[in-house]
Amino acid sequence: MNERTEPTLEQAIALLQRAQALAERAAAAGHHPFGALLVGPDHETVLMEQGNVDSVNHAEAVLAREAARRFTPAELWGCTLVTTVEPCAMCAGTQYWAHIGRVIYGLEERELLRLTGNHAENPTLDLPCREVSLVDRRTCT
């Protein structure tokens, strides 16, 4: 397995800004304002972009499912999913099963809940994505 490297702060900020531009385009198209991108191991090559579709087709989950279709788990392990807001449980689980090795997000889901309340069209869980992805696959049957 290839050794993974960490993006620089400058790379992470530039990628988050690109994800934010996707979120703004999603909002302009009448969708919830979330955007995600899949970045290669060099932390610069954007392999895929996705805006939010609807309340069950979040940008991160749609992107992770399509990435799993296009790339092998070994290829995805070196990649990073960059998103505007911390992935919800559904999106974190999809990223986990797609084998995407890292996530970078701008706003914690807990902060989204504080800002928007329990929005009827986008209910927000208070469950950090790292808790979802820490489940050991050996315990899942």
PDB file of C-alpha atoms in Angstrom:
ATOM      1  CA  MET A   1       0.000   0.000   0.000  1.00  0.00           C
ATOM      2  CA  ASN A   2       1.302   3.460  -0.876  1.00  0.00           C
ATOM      3  CA  GLU A   3       2.351   5.775   1.926  1.00  0.00           C
ATOM      4  CA  ARG A   4      -0.082   8.653   2.330  1.00  0.00           C
ATOM      5  CA  THR A   5       1.101  12.222   2.788  1.00  0.00           C
ATOM      6  CA  GLU A   6      -0.698  15.118   4.411  1.00  0.00           C
ATOM      7  CA  PRO A   7      -1.778  18.170   2.417  1.00  0.00           C
ATOM      8  CA  THR A   8      -0.257  21.493   3.326  1.00  0.00           C
ATOM      9  CA  LEU A   9      -2.424  24.112   5.006  1.00  0.00           C
ATOM     10  CA  GLU A  10      -2.389  26.132   1.784  1.00  0.00           C
ATOM     11  CA  GLN A  11      -3.570  23.115  -0.235  1.00  0.00           C
ATOM     12  CA  ALA A  12      -6.348  22.372   2.261  1.00  0.00           C
ATOM     13  CA  ILE A  13      -7.588  25.971   2.200  1.00  0.00           C
ATOM     14  CA  ALA A  14      -7.577  26.087  -1.616  1.00  0.00           C
ATOM     15  CA  LEU A  15      -9.517  22.817  -1.769  1.00  0.00           C
ATOM     16  CA  LEU A  16     -12.058  24.004   0.789  1.00  0.00           C
ATOM     17  CA  GLN A  17     -12.556  27.180  -1.249  1.00  0.00           C
ATOM     18  CA  ARG A  18     -13.210  25.057  -4.337  1.00  0.00           C
ATOM     19  CA  ALA A  19     -15.733  22.948  -2.386  1.00  0.00           C
ATOM     20  CA  GLN A  20     -17.410  26.167  -1.218  1.00  0.00           C
ATOM     21  CA  ALA A  21     -17.754  27.306  -4.847  1.00  0.00           C
ATOM     22  CA  LEU A  22     -19.503  23.988  -5.591  1.00  0.00           C
ATOM     23  CA  ALA A  23     -21.836  24.559  -2.650  1.00  0.00           C
ATOM     24  CA  GLU A  24     -22.676  28.014  -3.959  1.00  0.00           C
ATOM     25  CA  ARG A  25     -23.473  26.549  -7.394  1.00  0.00           C
ATOM     26  CA  ALA A  26     -25.690  23.903  -5.751  1.00  0.00           C
ATOM     27  CA  ALA A  27     -27.565  26.636  -3.869  1.00  0.00           C
ATOM     28  CA  ALA A  28     -27.962  28.677  -7.056  1.00  0.00           C
ATOM     29  CA  ALA A  29     -29.505  25.573  -8.686  1.00  0.00           C
ATOM     30  CA  GLY A  30     -32.049  25.312  -5.862  1.00  0.00           C
ATOM     31  CA  HIS A  31     -30.332  22.625  -3.783  1.00  0.00           C
ATOM     32  CA  HIS A  32     -28.989  22.727  -0.243  1.00  0.00           C
ATOM     33  CA  PRO A  33     -25.605  24.492  -0.187  1.00  0.00           C
ATOM     34  CA  PHE A  34     -23.155  21.613   0.132  1.00  0.00           C
ATOM     35  CA  GLY A  35     -20.259  20.712  -2.161  1.00  0.00           C
ATOM     36  CA  ALA A  36     -17.648  17.965  -2.211  1.00  0.00           C
ATOM     37  CA  LEU A  37     -14.662  16.981  -4.285  1.00  0.00           C
ATOM     38  CA  LEU A  38     -12.356  13.995  -4.535  1.00  0.00           C
ATOM     39  CA  VAL A  39      -8.684  14.899  -4.655  1.00  0.00           C
ATOM     40  CA  GLY A  40      -5.826  12.644  -5.708  1.00  0.00           C
ATOM     41  CA  PRO A  41      -2.854  11.710  -3.516  1.00  0.00           C
ATOM     42  CA  ASP A  42      -0.912  14.773  -4.722  1.00  0.00           C
ATOM     43  CA  HIS A  43      -3.500  16.971  -2.907  1.00  0.00           C
ATOM     44  CA  GLU A  44      -3.965  19.045  -6.060  1.00  0.00           C
ATOM     45  CA  THR A  45      -5.551  16.892  -8.780  1.00  0.00           C
ATOM     46  CA  VAL A  46      -9.341  17.064  -8.526  1.00  0.00           C
ATOM     47  CA  LEU A  47     -10.723  13.741  -9.733  1.00  0.00           C
ATOM     48  CA  MET A  48     -14.425  14.438  -9.174  1.00  0.00           C
ATOM     49  CA  GLU A  49     -16.756  17.221  -8.037  1.00  0.00           C
ATOM     50  CA  GLN A  50     -20.302  16.981  -6.711  1.00  0.00           C
ATOM     51  CA  GLY A  51     -22.880  19.443  -5.447  1.00  0.00           C
ATOM     52  CA  ASN A  52     -25.756  18.448  -3.198  1.00  0.00           C
ATOM     53  CA  VAL A  53     -28.661  16.756  -4.983  1.00  0.00           C
ATOM     54  CA  ASP A  54     -31.357  16.351  -2.318  1.00  0.00           C
ATOM     55  CA  SER A  55     -31.893  15.277   1.281  1.00  0.00           C
ATOM     56  CA  VAL A  56     -30.916  11.627   0.616  1.00  0.00           C
ATOM     57  CA  ASN A  57     -28.352  12.235  -2.118  1.00  0.00           C
ATOM     58  CA  HIS A  58     -25.845  14.388  -0.301  1.00  0.00           C
ATOM     59  CA  ALA A  59     -22.846  15.630  -2.257  1.00  0.00           C
ATOM     60  CA  GLU A  60     -20.419  13.460  -0.259  1.00  0.00           C
ATOM     61  CA  ALA A  61     -22.419  10.227  -0.572  1.00  0.00           C
ATOM     62  CA  VAL A  62     -23.083  10.647  -4.301  1.00  0.00           C
ATOM     63  CA  LEU A  63     -19.400  11.404  -4.859  1.00  0.00           C
ATOM     64  CA  ALA A  64     -18.216   8.429  -2.764  1.00  0.00           C
ATOM     65  CA  ARG A  65     -20.548   5.974  -4.538  1.00  0.00           C
ATOM     66  CA  GLU A  66     -19.414   7.166  -7.965  1.00  0.00           C
ATOM     67  CA  ALA A  67     -15.756   7.133  -6.867  1.00  0.00           C
ATOM     68  CA  ALA A  68     -16.142   3.510  -5.711  1.00  0.00           C
ATOM     69  CA  ARG A  69     -17.542   2.660  -9.138  1.00  0.00           C
ATOM     70  CA  ARG A  70     -14.694   4.388 -11.008  1.00  0.00           C
ATOM     71  CA  PHE A  71     -11.652   3.614  -8.850  1.00  0.00           C
ATOM     72  CA  THR A  72     -10.239   0.672  -6.905  1.00  0.00           C
ATOM     73  CA  PRO A  73     -10.070   0.692  -3.094  1.00  0.00           C
ATOM     74  CA  ALA A  74      -6.261   0.903  -3.346  1.00  0.00           C
ATOM     75  CA  GLU A  75      -6.523   4.016  -5.531  1.00  0.00           C
ATOM     76  CA  LEU A  76      -9.094   5.638  -3.245  1.00  0.00           C
ATOM     77  CA  TRP A  77      -7.095   5.000  -0.086  1.00  0.00           C
ATOM     78  CA  GLY A  78      -4.635   7.736  -1.108  1.00  0.00           C
ATOM     79  CA  CYS A  79      -7.393  10.195  -2.006  1.00  0.00           C
ATOM     80  CA  THR A  80      -9.110  12.886   0.034  1.00  0.00           C
ATOM     81  CA  LEU A  81     -12.774  13.843   0.111  1.00  0.00           C
ATOM     82  CA  VAL A  82     -13.014  17.606   0.649  1.00  0.00           C
ATOM     83  CA  THR A  83     -16.366  18.989   1.709  1.00  0.00           C
ATOM     84  CA  THR A  84     -17.864  22.169   3.037  1.00  0.00           C
ATOM     85  CA  VAL A  85     -19.503  20.594   6.096  1.00  0.00           C
ATOM     86  CA  GLU A  86     -18.517  17.554   8.167  1.00  0.00           C
ATOM     87  CA  PRO A  87     -20.048  14.447   6.575  1.00  0.00           C
ATOM     88  CA  CYS A  88     -23.194  13.147   8.242  1.00  0.00           C
ATOM     89  CA  ALA A  89     -23.413   9.506   9.358  1.00  0.00           C
ATOM     90  CA  MET A  90     -24.718   8.416   5.931  1.00  0.00           C
ATOM     91  CA  CYS A  91     -21.938  10.191   4.054  1.00  0.00           C
ATOM     92  CA  ALA A  92     -19.191   9.092   6.463  1.00  0.00           C
ATOM     93  CA  GLY A  93     -20.351   5.495   6.111  1.00  0.00           C
ATOM     94  CA  THR A  94     -20.365   5.743   2.319  1.00  0.00           C
ATOM     95  CA  GLN A  95     -16.877   7.246   2.343  1.00  0.00           C
ATOM     96  CA  TYR A  96     -15.694   4.488   4.682  1.00  0.00           C
ATOM     97  CA  TRP A  97     -17.019   1.672   2.482  1.00  0.00           C
ATOM     98  CA  ALA A  98     -15.628   3.348  -0.646  1.00  0.00           C
ATOM     99  CA  HIS A  99     -12.167   3.287   1.044  1.00  0.00           C
ATOM    100  CA  ILE A 100     -11.523   7.015   0.613  1.00  0.00           C
ATOM    101  CA  GLY A 101      -8.577   7.532   2.922  1.00  0.00           C
ATOM    102  CA  ARG A 102      -9.103  11.042   4.275  1.00  0.00           C
ATOM    103  CA  VAL A 103     -11.715  13.735   4.699  1.00  0.00           C
ATOM    104  CA  ILE A 104     -11.208  17.479   5.063  1.00  0.00           C
ATOM    105  CA  TYR A 105     -14.212  19.592   5.977  1.00  0.00           C
ATOM    106  CA  GLY A 106     -14.830  23.229   6.717  1.00  0.00           C
ATOM    107  CA  LEU A 107     -17.628  23.301   9.306  1.00  0.00           C
ATOM    108  CA  GLU A 108     -18.385  20.723  12.000  1.00  0.00           C
ATOM    109  CA  GLU A 109     -21.837  19.172  11.820  1.00  0.00           C
ATOM    110  CA  ARG A 110     -22.436  20.263  15.431  1.00  0.00           C
ATOM    111  CA  GLU A 111     -21.896  23.882  14.336  1.00  0.00           C
ATOM    112  CA  LEU A 112     -24.275  23.383  11.388  1.00  0.00           C
ATOM    113  CA  LEU A 113     -26.916  22.170  13.844  1.00  0.00           C
ATOM    114  CA  ARG A 114     -26.301  25.231  16.032  1.00  0.00           C
ATOM    115  CA  LEU A 115     -26.623  27.585  13.047  1.00  0.00           C
ATOM    116  CA  THR A 116     -29.639  26.013  11.337  1.00  0.00           C
ATOM    117  CA  GLY A 117     -31.475  24.240  14.133  1.00  0.00           C
ATOM    118  CA  ASN A 118     -33.224  20.997  13.368  1.00  0.00           C
ATOM    119  CA  HIS A 119     -34.161  22.119   9.861  1.00  0.00           C
ATOM    120  CA  ALA A 120     -37.152  20.139   8.512  1.00  0.00           C
ATOM    121  CA  GLU A 121     -35.528  19.654   5.084  1.00  0.00           C
ATOM    122  CA  ASN A 122     -32.085  18.870   6.444  1.00  0.00           C
ATOM    123  CA  PRO A 123     -32.173  17.406   9.961  1.00  0.00           C
ATOM    124  CA  THR A 124     -28.688  17.356  11.432  1.00  0.00           C
ATOM    125  CA  LEU A 125     -27.304  14.680  13.721  1.00  0.00           C
ATOM    126  CA  ASP A 126     -24.875  15.464  16.494  1.00  0.00           C
ATOM    127  CA  LEU A 127     -22.581  12.577  15.516  1.00  0.00           C
ATOM    128  CA  PRO A 128     -19.005  13.357  14.457  1.00  0.00           C
ATOM    129  CA  CYS A 129     -17.928  11.583  11.259  1.00  0.00           C
ATOM    130  CA  ARG A 130     -14.816  10.175  12.933  1.00  0.00           C
ATOM    131  CA  GLU A 131     -17.043   8.194  15.311  1.00  0.00           C
ATOM    132  CA  VAL A 132     -18.881   6.635  12.365  1.00  0.00           C
ATOM    133  CA  SER A 133     -15.682   5.696  10.541  1.00  0.00           C
ATOM    134  CA  LEU A 134     -13.963   4.192  13.579  1.00  0.00           C
ATOM    135  CA  VAL A 135     -16.165   1.114  13.434  1.00  0.00           C
ATOM    136  CA  ASP A 136     -13.958  -1.928  12.938  1.00  0.00           C
ATOM    137  CA  ARG A 137     -15.036  -3.824   9.793  1.00  0.00           C
ATOM    138  CA  ARG A 138     -14.345  -7.126  11.562  1.00  0.00           C
ATOM    139  CA  THR A 139     -17.272  -6.464  13.912  1.00  0.00           C
ATOM    140  CA  CYS A 140     -19.759  -5.908  11.070  1.00  0.00           C
ATOM    141  CA  THR A 141     -21.531  -9.060   9.870  1.00  0.00           C
TER     142      THR A 141
END
